[in-house]
Amino acid sequence: MDSDKKKKMNRRTFLKGAASAAIAGSAAVTVGCEGKGLLGSSEAYALEFQEYFKKYYRVMTPVERQETVTRLEKLAKIKQDITVNIDTTKPGENVLFGYAFNVTRCEGYMECIQACVKENNLDRKSNTQYIQIFEMEPGQMTPDQGDSKFFHMVPQDGHFYMGVQCFHCENPPCVKACPTKATWKEDDGIVVVDYDWCIGCRYCMAACPYMGRRFNWNEPEVPKDEITKNQHYLGNRKRVKGMMEKCTFCIQRTRKGKLTACAEACPTGARVFGNLLDPDSEIRFVLENKKVYRLKEDLGTEPKFWYFID
Amino acid sequence: MKNPKFKESLFYIIPFYVLSFCALSGLAILFSSSAAFSSDMTMTLKVKKVTAKLDKATQVKAIIPLPKDIVKATMDYQGGSFFTEARKSKIQRFQCTSCHNNKAISINNASKISHDDIKIDHGDKEGPLSCNTCHYENDRDFLVTSKGSKIDMDHVYDMCGQCHFRQKKDWIGGAHGKRITYWAGERVVKNCTSCHNPHSPLFKKRWPKTYSVPLK
């Protein structure tokens, strides 16, 4: 009788035993995780679940945009314990942003870089910076001949300084390269990224001739007290590992009429920002009256960032 | 075809037709007004063709507050009137006439105590500037031009612009100096003395605010 009662170890019994053990084990693990709060609160989980299934930003209706913004604000409150204000301001009418950089006036102070990092909540751990300032010698025309890693008293004799960032081209090669259309040019000329649509393939990083794009190789870390609370969905909201990002001409500021953080921070007034479609603007004055040039003009990317000299 | 004369004449007929076809199609391309060729115009040219004055209120749907302590500039820029930062409230010992009047000075070494910190380093060795080049002797609350006209301390650009006329022209237009906080709304710019110390205007060297790491 013992030999009859003893279950024969065949495939079927083994699989039955293994399946029930797996179910019991995972139930135990889940209960354990839930008890320790590792899965996060259920509200955050629900919000993230809904966020995962949201649509492409450009086809969202205004109601859906407001919903996603509300979810993101709630998530920020739950996960980081800060109150942010993410808006979805549309471009203004008859606005096309342009930027001019006075190469004679830049002295390499890098105040623009620091202001940009603070305003756009950039990752401090990997020192992500949208702007690069190059120290160049007279006669050098392009930044790849300059040195951006300088750290000494400025301005150094016999050198001049120029800065590069995303130039927001009118004919952007990065937009053409994106396989998911996660990056596009808005009506006011700003080239933006929908961070949740980006798959992180970095084709745009390869396509950009000006090294304007940055990738989050690690989870971005921003000290809690330095986070800028006024955010835009396409601008300085929380980004995660694996997303592309770039200068957005401070979309959260410029769509409300403010200057970009870099233009405001520059102590020498080397940066001029304005509306190209306004014939009275300062940027139009610069284009008409100063000796202007753009980088890599022959590529036909039509950047909206000019350099000029006094 | 077997006729040799006909074959000979082909040497003239075929090139004639080919050349006339090329010429006609070339002319057609030259004078065509198809959309494909109008996109030859670069973005800069398209933007420069936009000369219609904008209604500034529609550019941004936000209320643009004006900073306090500004004055209207004495001249207009290309877009009309603009504002600049007022200076008088920031000058430490303003109302110069509180000391510089017809009363006798009762403090010992008054000039050392009040103006000793000012070192004039303006102008080169051949033509250094002195106090009275810019400050009006008869009314110390004002500045003076070389022609003798009084300039208010808030409108110092009218006086600096005598020698620095190129910078003044650029400043009026927007290529020199700095706009304060807003690109939309009323134009408020920094004054000459907001950035330049009028007594020693050269900027000193300093350390950069931060550093950069190589791009990954």
mmCIF file of C-alpha atoms in Angstrom, chain A residues 92-97 102 105 108-111 113-114 126-127 129 132 148-155 157 170 205 211 214 217 254-259 263-266 269 272-273 275-282 284-287 290 294 302-304 306 308 310, chain B residues 40-44 46-56 58-64 77-80 166-167 169-185 187-190 195 203-216:
data_model
loop_
_atom_site.group_PDB
_atom_site.id
_atom_site.type_symbol
_atom_site.label_atom_id
_atom_site.label_comp_id
_atom_site.label_asym_id
_atom_site.label_seq_id
_atom_site.Cartn_x
_atom_site.Cartn_y
_atom_site.Cartn_z
ATOM 1 C CA GLY A 92 1.551 82.846 -28.906
ATOM 2 C CA GLU A 93 0.365 84.262 -32.203
ATOM 3 C CA ASN A 94 2.919 85.822 -34.513
ATOM 4 C CA VAL A 95 5.827 84.670 -32.387
ATOM 5 C CA LEU A 96 9.006 83.107 -33.711
ATOM 6 C CA PHE A 97 11.820 83.104 -31.202
ATOM 7 C CA ASN A 102 27.577 88.770 -28.976
ATOM 8 C CA ARG A 105 30.972 90.634 -25.070
ATOM 9 C CA GLY A 108 33.486 83.155 -20.258
ATOM 10 C CA TYR A 109 31.790 83.759 -16.926
ATOM 11 C CA MET A 110 29.461 80.767 -17.390
ATOM 12 C CA GLU A 111 26.661 82.461 -15.441
ATOM 13 C CA ILE A 113 25.222 77.702 -17.613
ATOM 14 C CA GLN A 114 24.520 77.899 -13.933
ATOM 15 C CA SER A 126 26.298 63.847 -14.472
ATOM 16 C CA ASN A 127 26.692 67.644 -14.740
ATOM 17 C CA GLN A 129 24.470 71.305 -19.212
ATOM 18 C CA GLN A 132 28.664 74.958 -23.578
ATOM 19 C CA SER A 148 35.065 74.048 -23.239
ATOM 20 C CA LYS A 149 36.669 72.499 -20.192
ATOM 21 C CA PHE A 150 38.492 75.590 -18.993
ATOM 22 C CA PHE A 151 38.378 76.657 -15.377
ATOM 23 C CA HIS A 152 40.606 79.634 -14.637
ATOM 24 C CA MET A 153 40.326 83.398 -14.282
ATOM 25 C CA VAL A 154 38.440 84.822 -17.222
ATOM 26 C CA PRO A 155 38.778 86.478 -19.650
ATOM 27 C CA ASP A 157 44.329 87.318 -22.559
ATOM 28 C CA GLU A 170 13.953 75.956 -38.745
ATOM 29 C CA MET A 205 21.796 63.025 -30.909
ATOM 30 C CA MET A 211 25.780 68.628 -30.291
ATOM 31 C CA ARG A 214 21.584 65.457 -24.134
ATOM 32 C CA TRP A 217 22.351 57.967 -18.987
ATOM 33 C CA THR A 254 9.303 82.488 -22.706
ATOM 34 C CA ARG A 255 5.691 81.585 -23.356
ATOM 35 C CA LYS A 256 4.822 83.878 -20.471
ATOM 36 C CA GLY A 257 6.876 86.732 -21.869
ATOM 37 C CA LYS A 258 9.989 86.275 -19.757
ATOM 38 C CA LEU A 259 13.507 86.055 -21.117
ATOM 39 C CA ALA A 263 19.766 85.681 -21.370
ATOM 40 C CA GLU A 264 18.666 86.988 -18.022
ATOM 41 C CA ALA A 265 21.710 85.740 -16.166
ATOM 42 C CA CYS A 266 24.366 87.026 -18.530
ATOM 43 C CA GLY A 269 24.466 91.489 -21.962
ATOM 44 C CA VAL A 272 19.810 88.914 -27.050
ATOM 45 C CA PHE A 273 16.490 87.086 -27.193
ATOM 46 C CA ASN A 275 10.562 87.671 -31.429
ATOM 47 C CA LEU A 276 11.795 87.508 -35.000
ATOM 48 C CA LEU A 277 8.381 88.407 -36.392
ATOM 49 C CA ASP A 278 8.325 91.708 -34.525
ATOM 50 C CA PRO A 279 10.170 94.190 -36.735
ATOM 51 C CA ASP A 280 10.862 96.446 -33.745
ATOM 52 C CA SER A 281 12.489 93.795 -31.623
ATOM 53 C CA GLU A 282 16.097 93.869 -30.527
ATOM 54 C CA ARG A 284 15.760 92.181 -35.625
ATOM 55 C CA PHE A 285 17.899 95.230 -34.915
ATOM 56 C CA VAL A 286 20.895 92.942 -34.435
ATOM 57 C CA LEU A 287 20.184 91.031 -37.645
ATOM 58 C CA LYS A 290 25.434 93.993 -36.900
ATOM 59 C CA ARG A 294 25.551 81.211 -37.999
ATOM 60 C CA GLU A 302 18.604 77.294 -40.660
ATOM 61 C CA PRO A 303 19.400 77.737 -36.982
ATOM 62 C CA LYS A 304 17.646 80.573 -35.186
ATOM 63 C CA TRP A 306 23.071 84.060 -34.673
ATOM 64 C CA PHE A 308 27.584 88.778 -33.933
ATOM 65 C CA ASP A 310 30.632 94.555 -32.258
ATOM 66 C CA ASP B 40 14.940 78.752 -52.080
ATOM 67 C CA MET B 41 14.459 81.780 -49.890
ATOM 68 C CA THR B 42 16.131 81.195 -46.524
ATOM 69 C CA MET B 43 14.388 81.633 -43.230
ATOM 70 C CA THR B 44 16.309 84.839 -42.567
ATOM 71 C CA LYS B 46 11.474 85.349 -44.982
ATOM 72 C CA VAL B 47 11.686 86.757 -41.483
ATOM 73 C CA LYS B 48 13.115 90.059 -42.707
ATOM 74 C CA LYS B 49 10.194 90.445 -45.075
ATOM 75 C CA VAL B 50 7.845 90.539 -42.079
ATOM 76 C CA THR B 51 7.696 94.263 -41.464
ATOM 77 C CA ALA B 52 4.126 94.704 -40.286
ATOM 78 C CA LYS B 53 4.079 96.279 -36.848
ATOM 79 C CA LEU B 54 2.886 93.794 -34.272
ATOM 80 C CA ASP B 55 0.197 94.358 -31.757
ATOM 81 C CA LYS B 56 2.405 93.611 -28.816
ATOM 82 C CA THR B 58 -1.302 89.476 -28.566
ATOM 83 C CA GLN B 59 2.176 88.009 -28.436
ATOM 84 C CA VAL B 60 1.875 86.610 -24.952
ATOM 85 C CA LYS B 61 -1.221 85.767 -22.963
ATOM 86 C CA ALA B 62 0.193 86.794 -19.646
ATOM 87 C CA ILE B 63 0.327 89.946 -17.623
ATOM 88 C CA ILE B 64 3.739 91.518 -17.821
ATOM 89 C CA TYR B 77 14.081 103.158 -30.275
ATOM 90 C CA GLN B 78 12.812 101.512 -33.426
ATOM 91 C CA GLY B 79 9.686 100.355 -31.629
ATOM 92 C CA GLY B 80 8.761 103.603 -29.943
ATOM 93 C CA ARG B 166 28.629 103.638 -31.211
ATOM 94 C CA GLN B 167 27.683 101.885 -28.020
ATOM 95 C CA LYS B 169 23.412 103.643 -30.923
ATOM 96 C CA ASP B 170 23.670 99.909 -30.268
ATOM 97 C CA TRP B 171 22.147 100.343 -26.826
ATOM 98 C CA ILE B 172 19.134 102.174 -28.210
ATOM 99 C CA GLY B 173 18.602 99.432 -30.782
ATOM 100 C CA GLY B 174 19.219 96.504 -28.459
ATOM 101 C CA ALA B 175 22.611 95.092 -29.440
ATOM 102 C CA HIS B 176 24.411 96.582 -26.428
ATOM 103 C CA GLY B 177 23.336 96.336 -22.845
ATOM 104 C CA LYS B 178 20.651 94.165 -21.368
ATOM 105 C CA ARG B 179 16.914 93.928 -21.318
ATOM 106 C CA ILE B 180 15.381 93.316 -17.931
ATOM 107 C CA THR B 181 13.519 90.057 -17.424
ATOM 108 C CA TYR B 182 10.859 90.236 -20.156
ATOM 109 C CA TRP B 183 11.158 90.036 -23.934
ATOM 110 C CA ALA B 184 7.477 90.961 -24.330
ATOM 111 C CA GLY B 185 5.675 94.029 -23.120
ATOM 112 C CA ARG B 187 10.983 97.478 -23.180
ATOM 113 C CA VAL B 188 13.002 98.096 -20.016
ATOM 114 C CA VAL B 189 16.767 98.094 -20.363
ATOM 115 C CA LYS B 190 19.675 98.617 -18.055
ATOM 116 C CA CYS B 195 26.823 97.674 -15.410
ATOM 117 C CA PHE B 203 35.859 95.052 -15.824
ATOM 118 C CA LYS B 204 38.225 93.011 -13.711
ATOM 119 C CA LYS B 205 39.030 89.361 -14.278
ATOM 120 C CA ARG B 206 37.125 86.857 -12.216
ATOM 121 C CA TRP B 207 36.496 83.145 -11.903
ATOM 122 C CA PRO B 208 33.732 81.517 -13.964
ATOM 123 C CA LYS B 209 30.589 80.651 -12.067
ATOM 124 C CA THR B 210 30.856 76.941 -12.816
ATOM 125 C CA TYR B 211 32.750 74.398 -14.904
ATOM 126 C CA SER B 212 31.921 71.958 -17.711
ATOM 127 C CA VAL B 213 32.638 68.265 -18.088
ATOM 128 C CA PRO B 214 33.182 66.500 -21.433
ATOM 129 C CA LEU B 215 29.965 65.585 -23.206
ATOM 130 C CA LYS B 216 28.990 61.936 -23.193
#
